């Protein structure tokens, strides 16, 4: 690997600047707010008062993590034009959000929900369903946070040519994240999302401009090179690939829409109008973000051919090196851009960690261990648990067990099993706790067994999708077969959420 053009002090300085800015945001977000650490609603949901700009960018940071840049471009490089599916499943996520988010927002505002499990608990009134849903959500969050920790290390290491080693980068930015999140909670998270989102959007466009310049301004020439050297990456996908494509759309579309940290952003909106405006703008982001990253990966095939799988994971850094060599303008753009990539990864990680902490605090400690604890203590328990969880994941991330894409897929296999209970429960009053529990459990077991035995797909279908199909079947058929017995209290609850 050639030494990167900006692998020295300039890169270290820009990363340090981002770290300082994030710490200042955390400090000023918590400064003067005496109730921030005394209220779970204030700390975890910013007082349910996020305006349009903050809500849009924090939703953007939730959907587009460091994996979007560091992981998706290499996947396009290895897969070819079949990776157009990334635009499709990112678009489907928005469609699924719109299916349930406005309705759930109204219910959450009326009933003061803090976490997604509050809805599950209220709807089904079953400890078994709540505990299983919480475990599945924590699994998804843990995997997602691991993904971000790996991405932080890879981004800083590859984009500085090893000047900042992988392990040093992970530790340094995790400490930054823990400090500003501890100080400012959701407010700090949302405001850092605004900063990194703006820089990332501009950076992706300029990165693409530089890549197009390097291929002579001729995208057709790049595809001609691919046709001559790796024609399979241009060909029409075979049946197995097409089935896998559809499976991926279902897996990600249903799984990502019920990310706990995404659902909590629904709860944090200041109004239903603000929520709908934010999602209407988010609908434009798949082609603008994922689409451009896909093109970058395709151009990478022509710019830096013949990389193996391990080498392709460094693609963004290698391309940034080439672009930085064009002139002084692109040199500084690339430095600022890779700093934004790291900041974006950290911003996604802080969202996941905050949600993880809130679930432990609200749905485990407060619900089952110490319901009468003051809110300040509940918040503190969540913070401390989050730090411990990060410590465990740091140990795993020290030597990452898989490529980013493999980690990305893994987290959805179990998380997606919460989808039927979460979304169908909003619209179907007959749905009952016992079939929902067994559907989630059977779906999770099927997905887990297939994943851990190495059968990630069966005839192109992901194990999580097979589990989801069994989950739906058991939950729906079981709810029809189980006699519906609704108490007066439950009937009143159903009326409150307009299900009766």
Short mmCIF file of C-alpha atoms in Angstrom, two decimals:
data_model
loop_
_atom_site.label_atom_id
_atom_site.label_comp_id
_atom_site.label_asym_id
_atom_site.label_seq_id
_atom_site.Cartn_x
_atom_site.Cartn_y
_atom_site.Cartn_z
CA UNK A 1 0.00 0.00 0.00
CA UNK A 2 1.37 3.42 -0.94
CA UNK A 3 1.86 5.99 1.79
CA UNK A 4 -1.12 8.30 1.96
CA UNK A 5 -0.61 11.91 0.93
CA UNK A 6 -2.22 13.26 4.10
CA UNK A 7 -1.04 10.60 6.54
CA UNK A 8 0.77 13.01 8.83
CA UNK A 9 0.09 15.88 11.17
CA UNK A 10 -2.66 17.53 9.10
CA UNK A 11 -4.92 14.53 9.49
CA UNK A 12 -4.26 14.26 13.19
CA UNK A 13 -5.01 17.97 13.66
CA UNK A 14 -8.35 17.84 11.84
CA UNK A 15 -9.45 14.78 13.81
CA UNK A 16 -8.45 16.56 17.01
CA UNK A 17 -10.49 19.60 15.95
CA UNK A 18 -13.59 17.45 15.43
CA UNK A 19 -13.06 15.85 18.84
CA UNK A 20 -12.81 19.25 20.54
CA UNK A 21 -15.94 20.51 18.77
CA UNK A 22 -17.91 17.47 19.90
CA UNK A 23 -16.75 17.92 23.47
CA UNK A 24 -17.77 21.59 23.40
CA UNK A 25 -21.19 20.66 22.02
CA UNK A 26 -21.63 18.22 24.89
CA UNK A 27 -20.58 20.79 27.45
CA UNK A 28 -22.85 23.57 26.20
CA UNK A 29 -25.79 21.16 25.66
CA UNK A 30 -25.81 20.25 29.35
CA UNK A 31 -24.72 23.59 30.76
CA UNK A 32 -27.44 25.41 32.66
CA UNK A 33 -30.02 22.62 32.35
CA UNK A 34 -30.55 21.56 35.95
CA UNK A 35 -33.20 18.98 35.03
CA UNK A 36 -31.21 17.21 32.29
CA UNK A 37 -29.84 14.45 34.51
CA UNK A 38 -32.93 14.24 36.72
CA UNK A 39 -35.37 13.17 34.01
CA UNK A 40 -35.20 10.23 31.64
CA UNK A 41 -37.35 12.14 29.16
CA UNK A 42 -34.97 15.12 29.19
CA UNK A 43 -31.76 13.10 29.08
CA UNK A 44 -32.76 10.38 26.61
CA UNK A 45 -35.26 12.31 24.43
CA UNK A 46 -34.11 15.96 24.71
CA UNK A 47 -37.34 16.82 26.51
CA UNK A 48 -39.30 15.61 23.43
CA UNK A 49 -38.64 18.99 21.87
CA UNK A 50 -36.41 18.40 18.82
CA UNK A 51 -37.13 20.86 16.02
CA UNK A 52 -37.00 20.19 12.29
CA UNK A 53 -33.28 20.72 11.65
CA UNK A 54 -32.06 18.76 14.67
CA UNK A 55 -34.60 15.97 14.08
CA UNK A 56 -33.78 15.66 10.37
CA UNK A 57 -30.04 15.42 10.92
CA UNK A 58 -30.29 13.06 13.87
CA UNK A 59 -32.53 10.78 11.75
CA UNK A 60 -30.01 11.13 8.92
CA UNK A 61 -27.15 10.13 11.24
CA UNK A 62 -29.22 7.19 12.46
CA UNK A 63 -29.79 5.81 8.95
CA UNK A 64 -26.40 6.70 7.45
CA UNK A 65 -23.55 5.59 9.65
CA UNK A 66 -19.84 5.25 9.02
CA UNK A 67 -20.71 1.94 7.35
CA UNK A 68 -22.39 3.89 4.56
CA UNK A 69 -19.03 5.30 3.45
CA UNK A 70 -16.44 2.87 4.76
CA UNK A 71 -18.51 -0.28 4.18
CA UNK A 72 -20.85 0.35 1.24
CA UNK A 73 -18.25 1.62 -1.25
CA UNK A 74 -16.10 -1.53 -0.82
CA UNK A 75 -19.22 -3.69 -1.16
CA UNK A 76 -20.02 -1.96 -4.48
CA UNK A 77 -16.38 -2.52 -5.47
CA UNK A 78 -16.63 -6.27 -4.79
CA UNK A 79 -20.20 -6.81 -6.01
CA UNK A 80 -20.58 -4.45 -8.95
CA UNK A 81 -23.87 -3.07 -10.19
CA UNK A 82 -25.89 -5.60 -8.18
CA UNK A 83 -25.18 -3.34 -5.18
CA UNK A 84 -27.76 -0.91 -6.57
CA UNK A 85 -29.96 -2.70 -4.04
CA UNK A 86 -28.44 -0.45 -1.35
CA UNK A 87 -30.41 2.49 -2.74
CA UNK A 88 -33.55 0.38 -2.79
CA UNK A 89 -33.43 -0.85 0.78
CA UNK A 90 -32.55 2.59 2.11
CA UNK A 91 -35.65 3.90 0.34
CA UNK A 92 -37.81 1.08 1.69
CA UNK A 93 -36.78 2.04 5.23
CA UNK A 94 -38.40 5.47 4.78
CA UNK A 95 -41.56 3.82 3.45
CA UNK A 96 -41.77 1.57 6.51
CA UNK A 97 -41.20 4.55 8.81
CA UNK A 98 -44.14 6.33 7.24
CA UNK A 99 -46.26 3.22 7.76
CA UNK A 100 -46.12 3.50 11.53
CA UNK A 101 -44.16 6.56 12.73
CA UNK A 102 -46.91 9.24 12.69
CA UNK A 103 -49.39 6.96 14.44
CA UNK A 104 -46.83 5.80 17.00
CA UNK A 105 -45.79 9.40 17.66
CA UNK A 106 -49.34 10.38 18.66
CA UNK A 107 -49.59 7.38 20.99
CA UNK A 108 -46.16 8.04 22.53
CA UNK A 109 -46.97 11.70 23.15
CA UNK A 110 -50.23 10.79 24.85
CA UNK A 111 -48.69 8.08 27.02
CA UNK A 112 -45.20 9.54 27.59
CA UNK A 113 -43.10 6.68 26.20
CA UNK A 114 -39.32 6.72 26.68
CA UNK A 115 -38.24 3.56 24.86
CA UNK A 116 -39.74 1.25 22.21
CA UNK A 117 -40.35 -1.36 24.91
CA UNK A 118 -42.78 1.07 26.58
CA UNK A 119 -45.03 0.56 23.56
CA UNK A 120 -44.60 -3.22 23.61
CA UNK A 121 -45.39 -3.33 27.33
CA UNK A 122 -48.42 -1.08 27.02
CA UNK A 123 -49.83 -2.92 24.02
CA UNK A 124 -49.45 -6.54 25.15
CA UNK A 125 -49.17 -6.29 28.96
CA UNK A 126 -46.91 -9.33 29.07
CA UNK A 127 -43.59 -9.52 30.92
CA UNK A 128 -42.50 -12.37 28.66
CA UNK A 129 -43.11 -10.36 25.47
CA UNK A 130 -41.40 -7.29 26.94
CA UNK A 131 -38.31 -9.19 28.13
CA UNK A 132 -37.88 -11.04 24.83
CA UNK A 133 -38.31 -7.82 22.82
CA UNK A 134 -35.79 -6.03 25.06
CA UNK A 135 -33.21 -8.80 24.63
CA UNK A 136 -33.61 -8.74 20.85
CA UNK A 137 -33.29 -4.95 20.76
CA UNK A 138 -30.19 -5.03 22.95
CA UNK A 139 -28.70 -7.65 20.62
CA UNK A 140 -29.30 -5.39 17.62
CA UNK A 141 -27.91 -2.34 19.39
CA UNK A 142 -24.85 -4.21 20.61
CA UNK A 143 -24.03 -5.41 17.10
CA UNK A 144 -24.62 -1.95 15.65
CA UNK A 145 -22.35 -0.34 18.23
CA UNK A 146 -19.66 -2.95 17.51
CA UNK A 147 -19.92 -2.05 13.83
CA UNK A 148 -19.32 1.62 14.61
CA UNK A 149 -16.32 0.89 16.85
CA UNK A 150 -14.72 -1.17 14.08
CA UNK A 151 -15.48 1.56 11.55
CA UNK A 152 -13.90 4.25 13.74
CA UNK A 153 -10.64 2.33 13.86
CA UNK A 154 -10.62 1.47 10.17
CA UNK A 155 -11.47 5.03 9.12
CA UNK A 156 -8.79 6.74 11.19
CA UNK A 157 -6.17 4.09 10.40
CA UNK A 158 -6.70 3.77 6.64
CA UNK A 159 -7.32 7.46 6.06
CA UNK A 160 -4.15 8.48 7.90
CA UNK A 161 -1.93 5.71 6.61
CA UNK A 162 -1.50 4.26 10.08
CA UNK A 163 -0.40 7.54 11.67
CA UNK A 164 -3.31 6.97 14.03
CA UNK A 165 -3.32 3.21 14.72
CA UNK A 166 -6.61 1.32 14.70
CA UNK A 167 -6.71 0.64 18.44
CA UNK A 168 -5.65 4.17 19.42
CA UNK A 169 -8.39 5.68 17.25
CA UNK A 170 -11.07 3.46 18.77
CA UNK A 171 -10.10 4.27 22.36
CA UNK A 172 -9.66 8.01 21.78
CA UNK A 173 -12.98 8.59 20.08
CA UNK A 174 -14.89 6.30 22.41
CA UNK A 175 -13.67 8.45 25.29
CA UNK A 176 -14.77 11.61 23.46
CA UNK A 177 -18.18 10.06 22.81
CA UNK A 178 -18.68 8.94 26.40
CA UNK A 179 -17.77 12.37 27.77
CA UNK A 180 -20.01 14.54 25.59
CA UNK A 181 -22.92 12.11 25.79
CA UNK A 182 -22.60 11.96 29.59
CA UNK A 183 -22.64 15.77 29.70
CA UNK A 184 -25.44 16.54 27.25
CA UNK A 185 -27.55 13.42 26.59
CA UNK A 186 -29.79 13.46 23.52
CA UNK A 187 -29.27 17.22 23.02
CA UNK A 188 -25.54 16.73 22.56
CA UNK A 189 -26.13 13.76 20.26
CA UNK A 190 -28.57 15.69 18.05
CA UNK A 191 -26.36 18.77 17.74
CA UNK A 192 -23.27 16.73 16.83
CA UNK A 193 -25.43 15.00 14.22
CA UNK A 194 -26.19 18.38 12.64
CA UNK A 195 -22.49 19.22 12.41
CA UNK A 196 -21.32 15.92 10.93
CA UNK A 197 -24.34 15.58 8.62
CA UNK A 198 -23.68 18.88 6.87
CA UNK A 199 -19.98 18.20 6.37
CA UNK A 200 -20.60 14.62 5.27
CA UNK A 201 -23.15 15.58 2.61
CA UNK A 202 -20.84 18.16 1.06
CA UNK A 203 -17.85 15.84 1.39
CA UNK A 204 -19.50 12.95 -0.46
CA UNK A 205 -20.29 15.22 -3.42
CA UNK A 206 -16.74 16.61 -3.59
CA UNK A 207 -15.27 13.11 -3.17
CA UNK A 208 -17.29 11.98 -6.18
CA UNK A 209 -16.21 15.03 -8.18
CA UNK A 210 -12.58 14.16 -7.49
CA UNK A 211 -13.09 10.50 -8.42
CA UNK A 212 -14.78 11.43 -11.69
CA UNK A 213 -11.89 13.79 -12.48
CA UNK A 214 -9.40 10.97 -11.94
CA UNK A 215 -11.19 8.71 -14.44
CA UNK A 216 -10.97 11.46 -17.00
CA UNK A 217 -14.45 12.82 -16.44
CA UNK A 218 -15.82 9.84 -18.33
CA UNK A 219 -18.01 7.47 -16.33
CA UNK A 220 -18.66 5.45 -19.50
CA UNK A 221 -14.93 4.86 -19.78
CA UNK A 222 -14.88 3.43 -16.27
CA UNK A 223 -17.73 1.03 -17.04
CA UNK A 224 -15.97 0.03 -20.27
CA UNK A 225 -12.89 -0.85 -18.23
CA UNK A 226 -15.05 -2.98 -15.92
CA UNK A 227 -16.67 -4.68 -18.93
CA UNK A 228 -13.25 -5.64 -20.25
CA UNK A 229 -11.68 -6.75 -16.97
CA UNK A 230 -14.53 -7.92 -14.70
CA UNK A 231 -17.64 -8.31 -16.85
CA UNK A 232 -19.51 -10.24 -14.15
CA UNK A 233 -19.83 -6.99 -12.18
CA UNK A 234 -21.80 -5.43 -15.04
CA UNK A 235 -23.95 -8.42 -15.92
CA UNK A 236 -27.60 -8.99 -15.10
CA UNK A 237 -27.75 -10.68 -11.67
CA UNK A 238 -28.62 -14.38 -11.70
CA UNK A 239 -31.72 -15.73 -9.99
CA UNK A 240 -29.93 -16.43 -6.70
CA UNK A 241 -28.59 -12.86 -6.54
CA UNK A 242 -32.03 -11.43 -7.32
CA UNK A 243 -33.64 -13.50 -4.56
CA UNK A 244 -30.92 -12.38 -2.18
CA UNK A 245 -31.60 -8.78 -3.23
CA UNK A 246 -35.30 -9.07 -2.34
CA UNK A 247 -34.42 -10.81 0.91
CA UNK A 248 -32.03 -8.00 1.83
CA UNK A 249 -34.72 -5.40 1.14
CA UNK A 250 -37.09 -7.14 3.56
CA UNK A 251 -34.41 -7.69 6.18
CA UNK A 252 -33.10 -4.12 6.19
CA UNK A 253 -36.40 -2.39 5.41
CA UNK A 254 -38.15 -3.96 8.38
CA UNK A 255 -35.12 -4.14 10.69
CA UNK A 256 -33.69 -0.64 10.30
CA UNK A 257 -37.10 1.02 10.66
CA UNK A 258 -37.43 -0.34 14.18
CA UNK A 259 -33.93 0.49 15.34
CA UNK A 260 -34.55 1.45 18.99
CA UNK A 261 -32.56 4.66 18.57
CA UNK A 262 -34.57 5.54 15.45
CA UNK A 263 -37.87 4.91 17.22
CA UNK A 264 -36.74 7.14 20.09
CA UNK A 265 -36.17 9.96 17.63
CA UNK A 266 -39.81 9.60 16.68
CA UNK A 267 -40.67 10.06 20.34
CA UNK A 268 -38.33 13.10 20.59
CA UNK A 269 -39.99 15.20 17.85
CA UNK A 270 -41.56 18.43 19.05
CA UNK A 271 -44.69 17.86 16.92
CA UNK A 272 -46.25 15.49 14.41
CA UNK A 273 -45.78 18.14 11.70
CA UNK A 274 -42.04 18.32 12.45
CA UNK A 275 -41.81 14.54 12.26
CA UNK A 276 -43.56 14.35 8.87
CA UNK A 277 -41.44 17.20 7.44
CA UNK A 278 -38.27 15.44 8.51
CA UNK A 279 -39.30 12.15 6.91
CA UNK A 280 -40.36 13.90 3.69
CA UNK A 281 -36.80 15.28 3.39
CA UNK A 282 -35.31 11.92 4.36
CA UNK A 283 -37.01 10.38 1.32
CA UNK A 284 -34.47 12.22 -0.87
CA UNK A 285 -31.43 10.92 0.99
CA UNK A 286 -31.04 7.36 -0.44
CA UNK A 287 -30.06 8.52 -3.96
CA UNK A 288 -28.17 11.55 -2.66
CA UNK A 289 -26.14 9.58 -0.11
CA UNK A 290 -26.20 5.82 -0.78
CA UNK A 291 -26.45 6.36 -4.53
CA UNK A 292 -23.35 8.55 -4.66
CA UNK A 293 -21.41 6.14 -2.45
CA UNK A 294 -22.38 3.32 -4.84
CA UNK A 295 -20.95 5.29 -7.77
CA UNK A 296 -17.76 5.91 -5.79
CA UNK A 297 -17.36 2.16 -5.29
CA UNK A 298 -17.90 1.49 -9.01
CA UNK A 299 -15.35 4.14 -9.98
CA UNK A 300 -12.96 2.52 -7.52
CA UNK A 301 -12.92 -0.64 -9.67
CA UNK A 302 -11.38 1.38 -12.51
CA UNK A 303 -9.15 3.56 -10.33
CA UNK A 304 -7.66 0.87 -8.07
CA UNK A 305 -8.30 -2.54 -9.67
CA UNK A 306 -7.61 -6.04 -8.39
CA UNK A 307 -7.94 -5.47 -4.65
CA UNK A 308 -8.70 -8.58 -2.60
CA UNK A 309 -11.42 -8.53 0.06
CA UNK A 310 -9.15 -7.25 2.81
CA UNK A 311 -7.66 -4.64 0.50
CA UNK A 312 -11.06 -3.46 -0.70
CA UNK A 313 -12.00 -2.60 2.90
CA UNK A 314 -9.40 0.19 2.57
CA UNK A 315 -10.89 1.48 -0.69
CA UNK A 316 -12.15 4.84 0.58
CA UNK A 317 -8.78 5.67 2.08
CA UNK A 318 -6.92 4.67 -1.08
CA UNK A 319 -9.24 6.74 -3.27
CA UNK A 320 -9.00 9.70 -0.89
CA UNK A 321 -5.22 9.48 -1.27
CA UNK A 322 -5.51 9.73 -5.05
CA UNK A 323 -7.99 12.60 -4.91
CA UNK A 324 -5.87 14.52 -2.38
CA UNK A 325 -3.03 14.48 -4.91
CA UNK A 326 -5.02 16.45 -7.51
CA UNK A 327 -4.31 19.89 -6.00
CA UNK A 328 -4.28 21.82 -2.72
CA UNK A 329 -8.05 22.31 -2.67
CA UNK A 330 -8.79 18.60 -2.86
CA UNK A 331 -6.01 17.91 -0.37
CA UNK A 332 -7.79 19.91 2.34
CA UNK A 333 -11.22 18.71 1.25
CA UNK A 334 -10.09 15.10 1.78
CA UNK A 335 -8.66 15.90 5.19
CA UNK A 336 -11.90 17.57 6.29
CA UNK A 337 -13.94 14.79 4.67
CA UNK A 338 -12.20 11.89 6.42
CA UNK A 339 -12.53 13.82 9.67
CA UNK A 340 -16.27 14.07 8.95
CA UNK A 341 -16.41 10.32 8.30
CA UNK A 342 -14.95 9.61 11.72
CA UNK A 343 -17.27 12.22 13.29
CA UNK A 344 -20.24 10.61 11.52
CA UNK A 345 -19.31 7.20 12.86
CA UNK A 346 -18.98 8.59 16.37
CA UNK A 347 -22.34 10.37 16.03
CA UNK A 348 -24.03 7.13 15.04
CA UNK A 349 -22.31 5.26 17.85
CA UNK A 350 -23.46 7.81 20.43
CA UNK A 351 -27.07 7.41 19.30
CA UNK A 352 -26.85 3.64 19.67
CA UNK A 353 -25.16 3.86 23.05
CA UNK A 354 -27.75 6.35 24.34
CA UNK A 355 -30.57 4.01 23.28
CA UNK A 356 -28.81 0.99 24.80
CA UNK A 357 -28.44 2.86 28.09
CA UNK A 358 -32.07 4.00 28.09
CA UNK A 359 -33.36 0.45 27.56
CA UNK A 360 -31.27 -0.89 30.43
CA UNK A 361 -32.34 2.03 32.62
CA UNK A 362 -36.05 2.16 31.73
CA UNK A 363 -36.91 -1.39 30.70
CA UNK A 364 -34.73 -3.52 32.97
CA UNK A 365 -33.69 -1.53 36.04
CA UNK A 366 -36.79 0.65 36.40
CA UNK A 367 -39.34 -1.94 35.31
CA UNK A 368 -38.06 -5.06 37.04
CA UNK A 369 -35.33 -4.23 39.57
CA UNK A 370 -36.08 -0.93 41.30
CA UNK A 371 -39.31 0.66 40.08
CA UNK A 372 -39.35 3.21 42.92
CA UNK A 373 -35.85 4.57 42.26
CA UNK A 374 -35.66 8.34 41.61
CA UNK A 375 -35.23 9.27 37.96
CA UNK A 376 -31.75 10.66 38.57
CA UNK A 377 -30.61 7.24 39.77
CA UNK A 378 -32.26 5.54 36.80
CA UNK A 379 -30.38 7.83 34.42
CA UNK A 380 -27.13 7.14 36.28
CA UNK A 381 -27.65 3.38 36.05
CA UNK A 382 -28.12 3.73 32.30
CA UNK A 383 -24.95 5.80 31.94
CA UNK A 384 -22.80 3.36 33.92
CA UNK A 385 -24.22 0.35 32.08
CA UNK A 386 -23.45 2.04 28.77
CA UNK A 387 -19.82 2.53 29.79
CA UNK A 388 -19.55 -1.15 30.78
CA UNK A 389 -21.12 -2.26 27.49
CA UNK A 390 -18.66 -0.15 25.52
CA UNK A 391 -15.80 -1.75 27.46
CA UNK A 392 -16.95 -5.24 26.46
CA UNK A 393 -17.43 -4.24 22.83
CA UNK A 394 -14.02 -2.56 22.76
CA UNK A 395 -12.50 -5.90 23.70
CA UNK A 396 -14.31 -7.53 20.74
CA UNK A 397 -13.48 -4.68 18.35
CA UNK A 398 -9.77 -4.85 19.21
CA UNK A 399 -9.43 -7.50 16.51
CA UNK A 400 -12.65 -7.27 14.45
CA UNK A 401 -14.23 -10.65 13.68
CA UNK A 402 -15.68 -9.86 10.25
CA UNK A 403 -15.92 -7.28 7.50
CA UNK A 404 -18.19 -4.33 8.20
CA UNK A 405 -20.82 -5.66 5.80
CA UNK A 406 -20.95 -9.02 7.60
CA UNK A 407 -21.38 -7.25 10.94
CA UNK A 408 -24.04 -5.07 9.37
CA UNK A 409 -26.13 -8.05 8.24
CA UNK A 410 -25.69 -9.90 11.53
CA UNK A 411 -27.45 -7.30 13.66
CA UNK A 412 -30.68 -7.46 11.67
CA UNK A 413 -31.22 -11.22 11.91
CA UNK A 414 -32.63 -11.03 15.43
CA UNK A 415 -33.72 -7.39 15.68
CA UNK A 416 -36.15 -7.80 12.78
CA UNK A 417 -38.11 -10.37 14.79
CA UNK A 418 -39.61 -7.52 16.85
CA UNK A 419 -41.23 -6.05 13.73
CA UNK A 420 -44.57 -7.96 13.69
CA UNK A 421 -45.35 -7.16 17.32
CA UNK A 422 -44.21 -3.57 16.98
CA UNK A 423 -46.00 -2.57 13.77
CA UNK A 424 -48.96 -4.97 13.50
CA UNK A 425 -49.77 -4.22 17.10
CA UNK A 426 -50.47 -0.62 16.13
CA UNK A 427 -53.21 -1.54 13.68
CA UNK A 428 -54.65 -4.91 14.66
CA UNK A 429 -56.54 -5.08 17.94
CA UNK A 430 -56.92 -8.88 17.83
CA UNK A 431 -53.18 -9.48 18.04
CA UNK A 432 -52.48 -11.07 21.42
CA UNK A 433 -49.48 -11.62 23.66
CA UNK A 434 -49.02 -15.40 23.58
CA UNK A 435 -48.75 -15.83 19.78
CA UNK A 436 -46.59 -12.72 19.60
CA UNK A 437 -44.17 -14.17 22.14
CA UNK A 438 -43.91 -17.56 20.46
CA UNK A 439 -43.61 -15.94 17.03
CA UNK A 440 -40.69 -13.78 18.18
CA UNK A 441 -39.02 -16.68 19.96
CA UNK A 442 -39.32 -19.17 17.09
CA UNK A 443 -38.24 -16.53 14.56
CA UNK A 444 -35.22 -15.61 16.67
CA UNK A 445 -34.21 -19.25 17.15
CA UNK A 446 -34.45 -19.98 13.42
CA UNK A 447 -32.47 -16.86 12.51
CA UNK A 448 -29.88 -17.46 15.21
CA UNK A 449 -29.31 -21.14 14.38
CA UNK A 450 -28.96 -20.44 10.66
CA UNK A 451 -26.57 -17.55 11.29
CA UNK A 452 -24.33 -19.27 13.82
CA UNK A 453 -24.13 -22.52 11.82
CA UNK A 454 -22.87 -20.62 8.79
CA UNK A 455 -26.11 -20.77 6.80
CA UNK A 456 -26.57 -17.02 6.46
CA UNK A 457 -28.80 -17.59 3.44
CA UNK A 458 -30.87 -20.53 2.21
CA UNK A 459 -31.37 -20.39 -1.57
CA UNK A 460 -30.52 -16.70 -1.34
CA UNK A 461 -32.93 -15.89 1.50
CA UNK A 462 -31.41 -14.55 4.73
CA UNK A 463 -31.94 -16.56 7.89
CA UNK A 464 -33.55 -13.51 9.50
CA UNK A 465 -36.17 -13.35 6.74
CA UNK A 466 -36.95 -17.06 7.11
CA UNK A 467 -37.35 -16.49 10.84
CA UNK A 468 -39.51 -13.42 10.18
CA UNK A 469 -41.83 -15.46 7.93
CA UNK A 470 -42.29 -18.07 10.68
CA UNK A 471 -42.75 -15.25 13.18
CA UNK A 472 -45.53 -13.63 11.14
CA UNK A 473 -47.25 -16.97 10.58
CA UNK A 474 -47.31 -17.89 14.27
CA UNK A 475 -48.31 -14.41 15.45
CA UNK A 476 -51.11 -13.94 12.92
CA UNK A 477 -52.56 -17.47 12.86
CA UNK A 478 -52.15 -17.80 16.62
CA UNK A 479 -53.97 -14.52 17.22
CA UNK A 480 -56.88 -15.79 15.15
CA UNK A 481 -57.00 -19.09 17.02
CA UNK A 482 -56.53 -17.76 20.56
CA UNK A 483 -59.83 -16.61 22.07
CA UNK A 484 -59.88 -12.85 22.50
CA UNK A 485 -60.47 -11.91 26.14
CA UNK A 486 -60.20 -8.20 26.76
CA UNK A 487 -60.57 -6.75 30.24
CA UNK A 488 -62.21 -3.39 30.80
CA UNK A 489 -58.79 -1.84 31.44
CA UNK A 490 -57.39 -3.28 28.20
CA UNK A 491 -60.45 -2.12 26.26
CA UNK A 492 -59.89 1.38 27.59
CA UNK A 493 -56.23 1.21 26.58
CA UNK A 494 -57.15 0.14 23.05
CA UNK A 495 -59.49 3.11 22.76
CA UNK A 496 -56.66 5.44 23.76
CA UNK A 497 -54.60 4.27 20.80
CA UNK A 498 -57.57 4.16 18.43
CA UNK A 499 -57.44 0.41 17.99
CA UNK A 500 -60.91 -0.33 19.25
#
